[in-house]
mmCIF file of C-alpha atoms and ligand atoms in Angstrom:
data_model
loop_
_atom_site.group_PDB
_atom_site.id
_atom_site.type_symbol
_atom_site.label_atom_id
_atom_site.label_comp_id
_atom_site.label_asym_id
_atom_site.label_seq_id
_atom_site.Cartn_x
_atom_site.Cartn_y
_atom_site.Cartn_z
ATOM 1 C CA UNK A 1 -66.806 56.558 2.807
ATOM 2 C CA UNK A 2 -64.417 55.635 5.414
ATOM 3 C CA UNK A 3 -62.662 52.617 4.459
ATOM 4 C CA UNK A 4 -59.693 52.939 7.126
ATOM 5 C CA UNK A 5 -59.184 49.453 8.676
ATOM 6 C CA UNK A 6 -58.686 49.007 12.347
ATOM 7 C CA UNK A 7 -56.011 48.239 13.989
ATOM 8 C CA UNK A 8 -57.204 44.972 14.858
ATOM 9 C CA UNK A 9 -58.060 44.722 11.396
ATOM 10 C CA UNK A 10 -54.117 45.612 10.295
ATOM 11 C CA UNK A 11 -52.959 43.104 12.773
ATOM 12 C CA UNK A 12 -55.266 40.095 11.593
ATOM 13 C CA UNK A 13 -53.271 40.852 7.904
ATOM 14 C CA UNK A 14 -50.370 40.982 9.432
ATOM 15 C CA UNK A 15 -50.664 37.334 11.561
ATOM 16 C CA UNK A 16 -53.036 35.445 9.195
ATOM 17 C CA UNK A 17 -52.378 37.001 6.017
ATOM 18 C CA UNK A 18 -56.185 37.645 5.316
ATOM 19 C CA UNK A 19 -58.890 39.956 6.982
ATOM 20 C CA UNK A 20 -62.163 40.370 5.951
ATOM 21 C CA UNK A 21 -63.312 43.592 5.588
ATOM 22 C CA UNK A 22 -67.342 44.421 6.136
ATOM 23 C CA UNK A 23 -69.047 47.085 3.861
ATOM 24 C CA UNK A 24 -66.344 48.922 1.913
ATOM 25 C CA UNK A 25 -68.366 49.668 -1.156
ATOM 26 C CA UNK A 26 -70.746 52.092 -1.756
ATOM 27 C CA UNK A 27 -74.148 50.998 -3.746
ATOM 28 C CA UNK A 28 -73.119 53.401 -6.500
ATOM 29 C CA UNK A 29 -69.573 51.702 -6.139
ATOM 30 C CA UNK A 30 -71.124 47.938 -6.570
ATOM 31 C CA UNK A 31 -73.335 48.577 -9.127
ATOM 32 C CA UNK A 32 -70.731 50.262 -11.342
ATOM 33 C CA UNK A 33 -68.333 47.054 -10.287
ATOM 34 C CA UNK A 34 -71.470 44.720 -11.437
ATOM 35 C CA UNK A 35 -72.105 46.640 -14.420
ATOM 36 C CA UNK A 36 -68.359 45.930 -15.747
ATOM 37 C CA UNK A 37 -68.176 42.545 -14.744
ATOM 38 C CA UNK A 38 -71.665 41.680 -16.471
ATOM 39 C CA UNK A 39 -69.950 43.207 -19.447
ATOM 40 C CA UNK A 40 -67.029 40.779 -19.247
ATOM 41 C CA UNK A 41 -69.086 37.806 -18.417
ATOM 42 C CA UNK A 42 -71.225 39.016 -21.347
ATOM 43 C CA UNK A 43 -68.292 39.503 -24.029
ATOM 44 C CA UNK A 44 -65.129 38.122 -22.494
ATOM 45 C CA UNK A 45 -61.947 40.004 -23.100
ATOM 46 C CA UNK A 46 -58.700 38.590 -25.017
ATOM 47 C CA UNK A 47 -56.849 36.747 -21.834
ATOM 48 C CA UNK A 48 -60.089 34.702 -20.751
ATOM 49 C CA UNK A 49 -60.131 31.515 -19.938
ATOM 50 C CA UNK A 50 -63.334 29.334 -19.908
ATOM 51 C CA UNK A 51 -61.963 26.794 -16.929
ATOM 52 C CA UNK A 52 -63.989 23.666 -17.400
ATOM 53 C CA UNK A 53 -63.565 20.600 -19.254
ATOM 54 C CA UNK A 54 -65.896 18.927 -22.135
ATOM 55 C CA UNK A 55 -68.569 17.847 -20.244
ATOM 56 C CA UNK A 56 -68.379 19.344 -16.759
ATOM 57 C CA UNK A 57 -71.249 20.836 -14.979
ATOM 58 C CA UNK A 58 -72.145 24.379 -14.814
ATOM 59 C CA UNK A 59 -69.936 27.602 -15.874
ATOM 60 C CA UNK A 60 -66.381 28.368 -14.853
ATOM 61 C CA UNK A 61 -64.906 32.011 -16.394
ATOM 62 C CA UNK A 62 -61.395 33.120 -15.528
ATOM 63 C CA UNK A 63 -60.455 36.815 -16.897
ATOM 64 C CA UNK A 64 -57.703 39.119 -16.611
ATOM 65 C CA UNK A 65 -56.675 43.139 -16.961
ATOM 66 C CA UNK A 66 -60.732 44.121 -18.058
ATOM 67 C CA UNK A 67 -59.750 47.556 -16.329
ATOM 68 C CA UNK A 68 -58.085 47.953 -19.591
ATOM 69 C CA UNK A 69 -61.025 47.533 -21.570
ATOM 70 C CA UNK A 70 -63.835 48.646 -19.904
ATOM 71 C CA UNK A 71 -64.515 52.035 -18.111
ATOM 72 C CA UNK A 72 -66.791 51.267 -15.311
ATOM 73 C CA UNK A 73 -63.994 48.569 -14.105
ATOM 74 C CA UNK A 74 -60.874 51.344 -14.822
ATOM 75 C CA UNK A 75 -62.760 54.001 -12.408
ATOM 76 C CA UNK A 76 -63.400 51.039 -9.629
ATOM 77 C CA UNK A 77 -59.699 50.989 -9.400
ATOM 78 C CA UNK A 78 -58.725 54.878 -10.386
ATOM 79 C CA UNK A 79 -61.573 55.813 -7.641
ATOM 80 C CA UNK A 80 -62.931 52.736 -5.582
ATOM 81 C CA UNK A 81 -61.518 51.965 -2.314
ATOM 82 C CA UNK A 82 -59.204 48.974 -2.971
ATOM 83 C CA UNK A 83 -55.820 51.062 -3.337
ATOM 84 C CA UNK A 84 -56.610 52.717 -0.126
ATOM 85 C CA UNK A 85 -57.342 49.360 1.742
ATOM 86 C CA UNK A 86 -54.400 47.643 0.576
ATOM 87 C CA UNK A 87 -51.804 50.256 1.470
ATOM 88 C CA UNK A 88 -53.084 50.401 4.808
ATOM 89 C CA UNK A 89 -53.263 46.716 5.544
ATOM 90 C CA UNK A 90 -49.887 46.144 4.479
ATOM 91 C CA UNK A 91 -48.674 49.437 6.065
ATOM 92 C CA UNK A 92 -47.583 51.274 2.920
ATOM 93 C CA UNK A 93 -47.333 55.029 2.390
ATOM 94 C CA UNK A 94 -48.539 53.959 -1.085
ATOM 95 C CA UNK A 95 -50.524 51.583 -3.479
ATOM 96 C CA UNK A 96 -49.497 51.061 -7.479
ATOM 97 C CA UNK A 97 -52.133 49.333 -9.333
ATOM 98 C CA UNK A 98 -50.299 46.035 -10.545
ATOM 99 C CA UNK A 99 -53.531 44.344 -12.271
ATOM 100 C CA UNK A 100 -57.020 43.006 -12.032
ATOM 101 C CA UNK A 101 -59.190 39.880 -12.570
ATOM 102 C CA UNK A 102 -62.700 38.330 -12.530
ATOM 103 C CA UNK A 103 -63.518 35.083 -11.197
ATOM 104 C CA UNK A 104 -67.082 34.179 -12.091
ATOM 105 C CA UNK A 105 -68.753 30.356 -11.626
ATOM 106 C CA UNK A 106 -72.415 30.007 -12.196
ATOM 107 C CA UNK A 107 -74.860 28.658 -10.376
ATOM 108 C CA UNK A 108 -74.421 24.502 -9.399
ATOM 109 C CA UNK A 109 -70.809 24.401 -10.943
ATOM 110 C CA UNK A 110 -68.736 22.288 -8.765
ATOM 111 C CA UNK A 111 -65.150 23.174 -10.183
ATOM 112 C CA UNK A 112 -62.772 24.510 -7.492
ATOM 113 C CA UNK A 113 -60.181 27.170 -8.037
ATOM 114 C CA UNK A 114 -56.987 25.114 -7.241
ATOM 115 C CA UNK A 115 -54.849 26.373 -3.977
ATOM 116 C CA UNK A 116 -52.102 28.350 -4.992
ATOM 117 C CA UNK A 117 -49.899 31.562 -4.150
ATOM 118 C CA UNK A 118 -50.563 34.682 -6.345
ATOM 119 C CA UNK A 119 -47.055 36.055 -5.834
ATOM 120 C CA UNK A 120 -44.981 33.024 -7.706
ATOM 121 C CA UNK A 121 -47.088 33.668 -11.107
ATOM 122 C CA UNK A 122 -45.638 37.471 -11.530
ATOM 123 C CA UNK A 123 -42.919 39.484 -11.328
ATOM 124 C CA UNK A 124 -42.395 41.119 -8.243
ATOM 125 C CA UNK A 125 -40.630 40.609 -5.084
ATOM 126 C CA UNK A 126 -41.400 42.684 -1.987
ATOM 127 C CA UNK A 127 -43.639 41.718 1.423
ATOM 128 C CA UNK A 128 -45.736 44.641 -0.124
ATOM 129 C CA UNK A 129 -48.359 43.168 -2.166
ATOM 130 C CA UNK A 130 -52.003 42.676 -1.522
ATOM 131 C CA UNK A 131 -55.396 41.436 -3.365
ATOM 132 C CA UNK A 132 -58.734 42.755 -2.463
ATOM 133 C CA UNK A 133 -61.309 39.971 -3.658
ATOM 134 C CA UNK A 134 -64.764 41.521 -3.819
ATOM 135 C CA UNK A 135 -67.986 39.055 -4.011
ATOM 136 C CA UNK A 136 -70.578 40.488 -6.110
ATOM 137 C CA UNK A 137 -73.474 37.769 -5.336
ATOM 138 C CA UNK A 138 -73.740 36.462 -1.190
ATOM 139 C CA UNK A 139 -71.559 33.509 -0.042
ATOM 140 C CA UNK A 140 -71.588 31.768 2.154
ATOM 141 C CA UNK A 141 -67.917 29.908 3.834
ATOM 142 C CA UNK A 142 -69.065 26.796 1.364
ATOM 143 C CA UNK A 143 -68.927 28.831 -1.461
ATOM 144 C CA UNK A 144 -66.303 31.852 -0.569
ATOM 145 C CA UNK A 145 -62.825 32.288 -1.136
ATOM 146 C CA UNK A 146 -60.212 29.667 1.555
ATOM 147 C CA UNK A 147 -57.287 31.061 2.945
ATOM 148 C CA UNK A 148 -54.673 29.028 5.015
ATOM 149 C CA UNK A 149 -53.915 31.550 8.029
ATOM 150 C CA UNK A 150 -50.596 32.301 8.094
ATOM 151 C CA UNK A 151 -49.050 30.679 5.197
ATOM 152 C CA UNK A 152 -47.565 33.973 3.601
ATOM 153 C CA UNK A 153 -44.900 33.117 6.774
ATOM 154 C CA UNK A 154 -44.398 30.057 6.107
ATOM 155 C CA UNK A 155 -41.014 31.087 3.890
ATOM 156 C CA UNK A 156 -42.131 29.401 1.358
ATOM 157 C CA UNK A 157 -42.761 29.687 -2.689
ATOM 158 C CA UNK A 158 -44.996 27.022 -4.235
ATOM 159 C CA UNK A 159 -44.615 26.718 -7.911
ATOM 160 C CA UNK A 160 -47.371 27.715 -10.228
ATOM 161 C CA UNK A 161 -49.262 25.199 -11.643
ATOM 162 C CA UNK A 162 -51.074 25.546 -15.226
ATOM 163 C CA UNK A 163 -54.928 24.392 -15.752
ATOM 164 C CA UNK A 164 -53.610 21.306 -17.562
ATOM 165 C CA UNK A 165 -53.030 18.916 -14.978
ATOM 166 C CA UNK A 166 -49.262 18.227 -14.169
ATOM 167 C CA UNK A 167 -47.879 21.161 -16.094
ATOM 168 C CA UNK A 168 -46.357 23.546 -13.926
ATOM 169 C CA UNK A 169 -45.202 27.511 -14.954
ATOM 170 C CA UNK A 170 -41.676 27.347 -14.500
ATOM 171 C CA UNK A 171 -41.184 23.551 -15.582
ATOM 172 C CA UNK A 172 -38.385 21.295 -13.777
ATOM 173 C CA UNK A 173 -35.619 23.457 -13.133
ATOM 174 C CA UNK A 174 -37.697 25.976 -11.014
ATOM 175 C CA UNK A 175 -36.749 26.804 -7.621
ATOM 176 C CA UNK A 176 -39.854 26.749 -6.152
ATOM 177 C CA UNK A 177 -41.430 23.744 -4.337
ATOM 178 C CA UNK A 178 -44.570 21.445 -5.545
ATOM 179 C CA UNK A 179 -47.812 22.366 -3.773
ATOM 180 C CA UNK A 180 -48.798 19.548 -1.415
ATOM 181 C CA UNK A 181 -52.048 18.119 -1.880
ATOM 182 C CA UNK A 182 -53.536 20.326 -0.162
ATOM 183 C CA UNK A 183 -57.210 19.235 -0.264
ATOM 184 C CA UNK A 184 -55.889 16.089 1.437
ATOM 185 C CA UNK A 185 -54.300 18.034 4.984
ATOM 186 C CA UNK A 186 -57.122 20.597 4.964
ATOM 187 C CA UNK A 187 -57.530 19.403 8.723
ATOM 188 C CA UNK A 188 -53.882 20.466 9.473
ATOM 189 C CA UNK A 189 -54.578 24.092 8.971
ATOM 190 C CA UNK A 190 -56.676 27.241 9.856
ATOM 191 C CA UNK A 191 -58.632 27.636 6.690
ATOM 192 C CA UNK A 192 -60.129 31.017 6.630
ATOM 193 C CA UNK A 193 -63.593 31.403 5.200
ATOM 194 C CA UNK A 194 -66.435 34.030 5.726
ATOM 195 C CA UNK A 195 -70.421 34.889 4.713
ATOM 196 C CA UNK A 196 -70.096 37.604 3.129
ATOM 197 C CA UNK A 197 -72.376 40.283 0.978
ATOM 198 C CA UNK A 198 -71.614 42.537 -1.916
ATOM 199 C CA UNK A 199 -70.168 45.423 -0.670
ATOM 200 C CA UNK A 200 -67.744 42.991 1.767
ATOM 201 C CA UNK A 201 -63.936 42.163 0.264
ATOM 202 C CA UNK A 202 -61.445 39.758 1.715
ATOM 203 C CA UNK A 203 -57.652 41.305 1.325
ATOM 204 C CA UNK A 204 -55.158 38.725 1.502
ATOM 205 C CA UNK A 205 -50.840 38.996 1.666
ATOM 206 C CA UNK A 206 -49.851 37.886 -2.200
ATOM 207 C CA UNK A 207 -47.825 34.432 -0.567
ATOM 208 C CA UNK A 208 -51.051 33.206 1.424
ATOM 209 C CA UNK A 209 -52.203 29.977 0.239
ATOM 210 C CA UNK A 210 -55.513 30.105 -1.024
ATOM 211 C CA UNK A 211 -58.375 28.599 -3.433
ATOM 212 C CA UNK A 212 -62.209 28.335 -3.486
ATOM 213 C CA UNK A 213 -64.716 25.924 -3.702
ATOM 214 C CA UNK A 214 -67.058 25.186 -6.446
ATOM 215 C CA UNK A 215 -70.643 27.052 -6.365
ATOM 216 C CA UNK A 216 -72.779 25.083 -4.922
ATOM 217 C CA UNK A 217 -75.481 27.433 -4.709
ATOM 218 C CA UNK A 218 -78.592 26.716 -7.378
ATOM 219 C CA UNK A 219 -79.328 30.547 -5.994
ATOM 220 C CA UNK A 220 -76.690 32.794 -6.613
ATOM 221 C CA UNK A 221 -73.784 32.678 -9.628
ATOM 222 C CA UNK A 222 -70.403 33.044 -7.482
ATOM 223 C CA UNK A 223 -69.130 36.464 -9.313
ATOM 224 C CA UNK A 224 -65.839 38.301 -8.171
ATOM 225 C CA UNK A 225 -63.546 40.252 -8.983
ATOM 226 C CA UNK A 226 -60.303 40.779 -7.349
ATOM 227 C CA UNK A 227 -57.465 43.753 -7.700
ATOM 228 C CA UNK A 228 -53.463 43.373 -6.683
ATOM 229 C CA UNK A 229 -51.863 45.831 -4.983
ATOM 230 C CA UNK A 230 -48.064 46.516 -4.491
ATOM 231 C CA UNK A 231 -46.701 48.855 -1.947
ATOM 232 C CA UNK A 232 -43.521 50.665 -1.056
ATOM 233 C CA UNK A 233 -41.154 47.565 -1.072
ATOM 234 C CA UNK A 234 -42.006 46.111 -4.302
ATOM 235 C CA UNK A 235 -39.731 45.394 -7.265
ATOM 236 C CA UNK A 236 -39.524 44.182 -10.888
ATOM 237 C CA UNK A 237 -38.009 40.885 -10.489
ATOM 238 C CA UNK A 238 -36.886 38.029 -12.717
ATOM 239 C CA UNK A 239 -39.023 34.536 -12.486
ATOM 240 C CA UNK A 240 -37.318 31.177 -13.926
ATOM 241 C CA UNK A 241 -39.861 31.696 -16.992
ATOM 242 C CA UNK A 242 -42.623 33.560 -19.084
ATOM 243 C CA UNK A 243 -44.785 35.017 -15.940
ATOM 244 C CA UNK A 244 -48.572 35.115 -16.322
ATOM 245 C CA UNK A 245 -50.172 37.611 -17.394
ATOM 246 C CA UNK A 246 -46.857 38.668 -18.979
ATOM 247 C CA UNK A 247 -46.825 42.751 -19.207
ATOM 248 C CA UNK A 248 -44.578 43.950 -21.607
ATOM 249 C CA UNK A 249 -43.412 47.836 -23.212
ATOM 250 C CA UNK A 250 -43.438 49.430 -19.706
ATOM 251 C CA UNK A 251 -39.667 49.522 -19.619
ATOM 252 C CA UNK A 252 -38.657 48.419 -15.822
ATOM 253 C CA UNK A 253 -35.771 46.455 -15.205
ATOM 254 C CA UNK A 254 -34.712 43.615 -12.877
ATOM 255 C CA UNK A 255 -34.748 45.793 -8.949
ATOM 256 C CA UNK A 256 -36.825 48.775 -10.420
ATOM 257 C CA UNK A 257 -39.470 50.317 -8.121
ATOM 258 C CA UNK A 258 -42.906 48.610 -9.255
ATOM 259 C CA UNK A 259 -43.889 52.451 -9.907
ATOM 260 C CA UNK A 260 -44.227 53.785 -13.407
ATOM 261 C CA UNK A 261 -46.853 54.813 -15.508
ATOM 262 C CA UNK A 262 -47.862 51.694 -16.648
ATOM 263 C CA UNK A 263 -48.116 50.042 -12.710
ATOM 264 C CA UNK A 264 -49.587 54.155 -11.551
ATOM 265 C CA UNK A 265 -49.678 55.250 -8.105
ATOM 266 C CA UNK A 266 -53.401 54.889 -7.293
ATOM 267 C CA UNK A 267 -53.430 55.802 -3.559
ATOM 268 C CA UNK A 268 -52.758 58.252 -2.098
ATOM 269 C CA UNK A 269 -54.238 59.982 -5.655
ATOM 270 C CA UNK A 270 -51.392 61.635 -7.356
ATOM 271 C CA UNK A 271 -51.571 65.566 -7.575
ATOM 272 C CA UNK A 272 -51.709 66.231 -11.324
ATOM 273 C CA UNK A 273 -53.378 64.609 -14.487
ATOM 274 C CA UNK A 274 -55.875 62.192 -14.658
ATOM 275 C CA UNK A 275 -54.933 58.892 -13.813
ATOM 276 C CA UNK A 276 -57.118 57.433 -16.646
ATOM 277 C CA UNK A 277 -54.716 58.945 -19.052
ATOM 278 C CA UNK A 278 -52.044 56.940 -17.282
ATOM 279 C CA UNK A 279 -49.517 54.830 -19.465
ATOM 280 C CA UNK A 280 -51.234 51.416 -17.959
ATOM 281 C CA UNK A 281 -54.132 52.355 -19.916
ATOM 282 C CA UNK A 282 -53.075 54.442 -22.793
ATOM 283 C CA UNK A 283 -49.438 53.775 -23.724
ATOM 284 C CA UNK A 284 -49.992 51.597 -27.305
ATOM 285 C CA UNK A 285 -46.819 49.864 -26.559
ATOM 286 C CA UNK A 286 -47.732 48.139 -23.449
ATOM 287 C CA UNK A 287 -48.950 44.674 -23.738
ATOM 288 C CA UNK A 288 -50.427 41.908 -22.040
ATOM 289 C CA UNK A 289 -50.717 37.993 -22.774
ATOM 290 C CA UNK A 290 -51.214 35.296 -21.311
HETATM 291 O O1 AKG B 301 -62.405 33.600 -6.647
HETATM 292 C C1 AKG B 301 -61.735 32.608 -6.921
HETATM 293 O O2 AKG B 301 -62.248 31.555 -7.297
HETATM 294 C C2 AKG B 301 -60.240 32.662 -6.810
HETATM 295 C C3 AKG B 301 -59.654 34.024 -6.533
HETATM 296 C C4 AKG B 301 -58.154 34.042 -6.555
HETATM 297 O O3 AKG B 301 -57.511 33.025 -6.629
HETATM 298 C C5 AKG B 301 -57.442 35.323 -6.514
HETATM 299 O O4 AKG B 301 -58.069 36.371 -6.435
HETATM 300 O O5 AKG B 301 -56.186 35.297 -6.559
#
């Protein structure tokens, strides 16, 4: 499949920090990404999360790094379209894999996921870094991922903020500024939203503000899975605290390349060796937590 965006497409990443992106995946493609996902909804993995409180309504599952675990979900990123995508969108001769997670909210479960910035929570500095969210169930722009156009220029970093309300990542002496409420200025900004199939992804800059609604579907669970990209700019860089997920054992230091082993090249596909026998997913050393 052809899965080179336009130029138009290129530029609306560029300006808005978010393009949609119609039909990327192939049916074999989704139903091996559905297949993996069902797995993890079915028998979550060690860094899951189940997101709602005692006593609210429906079902709320936050996971992280199942490419590690399960097959089908390793060979969507070692052979699915994502890397590809993301390097051209953010105009990168290359794509490193840096992780992957599922977002999944059943049917009539009002919880939003808060508005945040993925880039504050890790690591790495660099323009170059991209998620490709895929929807594995139809939404519609109630129910699908919100995107404020533009803020990855804003210039600014929002600090993190944990699931327990008022705790933040980096605590007081972080450099990074409190979100705003924004629920309560949604009217001051271009909030991106789309209907979208199975098959369709949204690929958004890693500093563009964004969250989601609850489902309110009684028809469709809201499944999806998203994958973060880093291109030729990115580096290892030091945070004012423990980052989430935290990866340790792959031996980068403070300015280093994000290109090793354990963050592989995925796009274009490197010459020799199998990329499933990469360090990411075979060095016993490297760890991940939460
Ligand atoms: O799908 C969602 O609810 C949120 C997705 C998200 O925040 C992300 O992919 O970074």
């Amino acid at each position: 499949m052809d899965v080179r965006p336009t130029e138009q497409e290129i530029e609306e990443f560029s300006v808005k920090g978010a393009v949609c992106l119609r039909g990327v995946l192939s049916p074999d493609m989704l139903d091996m990404l559905r297949d993996g996902v069902d797995k993890d909804i079915a028998e979550p993995g060690p860094l899951h999360t189940r997101q709602q409180s005692e006593g609210d309504k429906g079902f709320f599952l936050t996971d992280f790094c199942l490419a590690q675990r399960l097959p089908e979900l390793r060979r969507f990123i070692v052979d699915g379209p994502a890397a590809e995508v993301a390097a051209r969108l953010m105009g990168s001769g290359k794509s490193n894999f840096f992780y992957d997670a599922l977002w999944a909210k059943g049917r009539d479960t009002p919880k939003r996921t808060r508005w945040h910035q993925d880039q504050p929570y890790y690591p790495i500095n660099g323009d170059q870094f991209c998620v490709v969210w895929f929807p594995l169930d139809p939404v519609t722009k109630d129910t699908c991922l919100e995107l404020i156009a533009g803020s990855h220029r804003w210039g600014r970093w929002f600090e993190p903020e944990l699931t327990r309300a008022g705790q933040t990542l980096y605590g007081d002496d972080s450099p990074f500024e409190r979100l705003p409420d924004v629920e309560a200025e949604r009217d001051a900004h271009e909030i991106l939203s789309w209907d979208m199939e199975p098959g369709d992804c949204i690929a958004f800059h890693g500093l563009t503000l964004h969250g989601a609604p609850g489902n309110t579907s009684s028809v469709h669970q809201r499944r999806a899975f998203s994958t973060f990209w880093m291109g030729d700019d990115a580096v290892f860089a030091s945070r004012p605290g423990t980052v989430r997920p935290l990866f340790e054992g792959h031996g980068l230091e403070v300015g280093d390349a994000m290109d090793c082993g354990h963050f592989p090249r995925i796009w274009p596909r490197q010459d020799a060796g199998d990329l499933l026998q990469a360090a990411r997913f075979t060095d016993p050393n490297f760890r991940i937590s939460v």
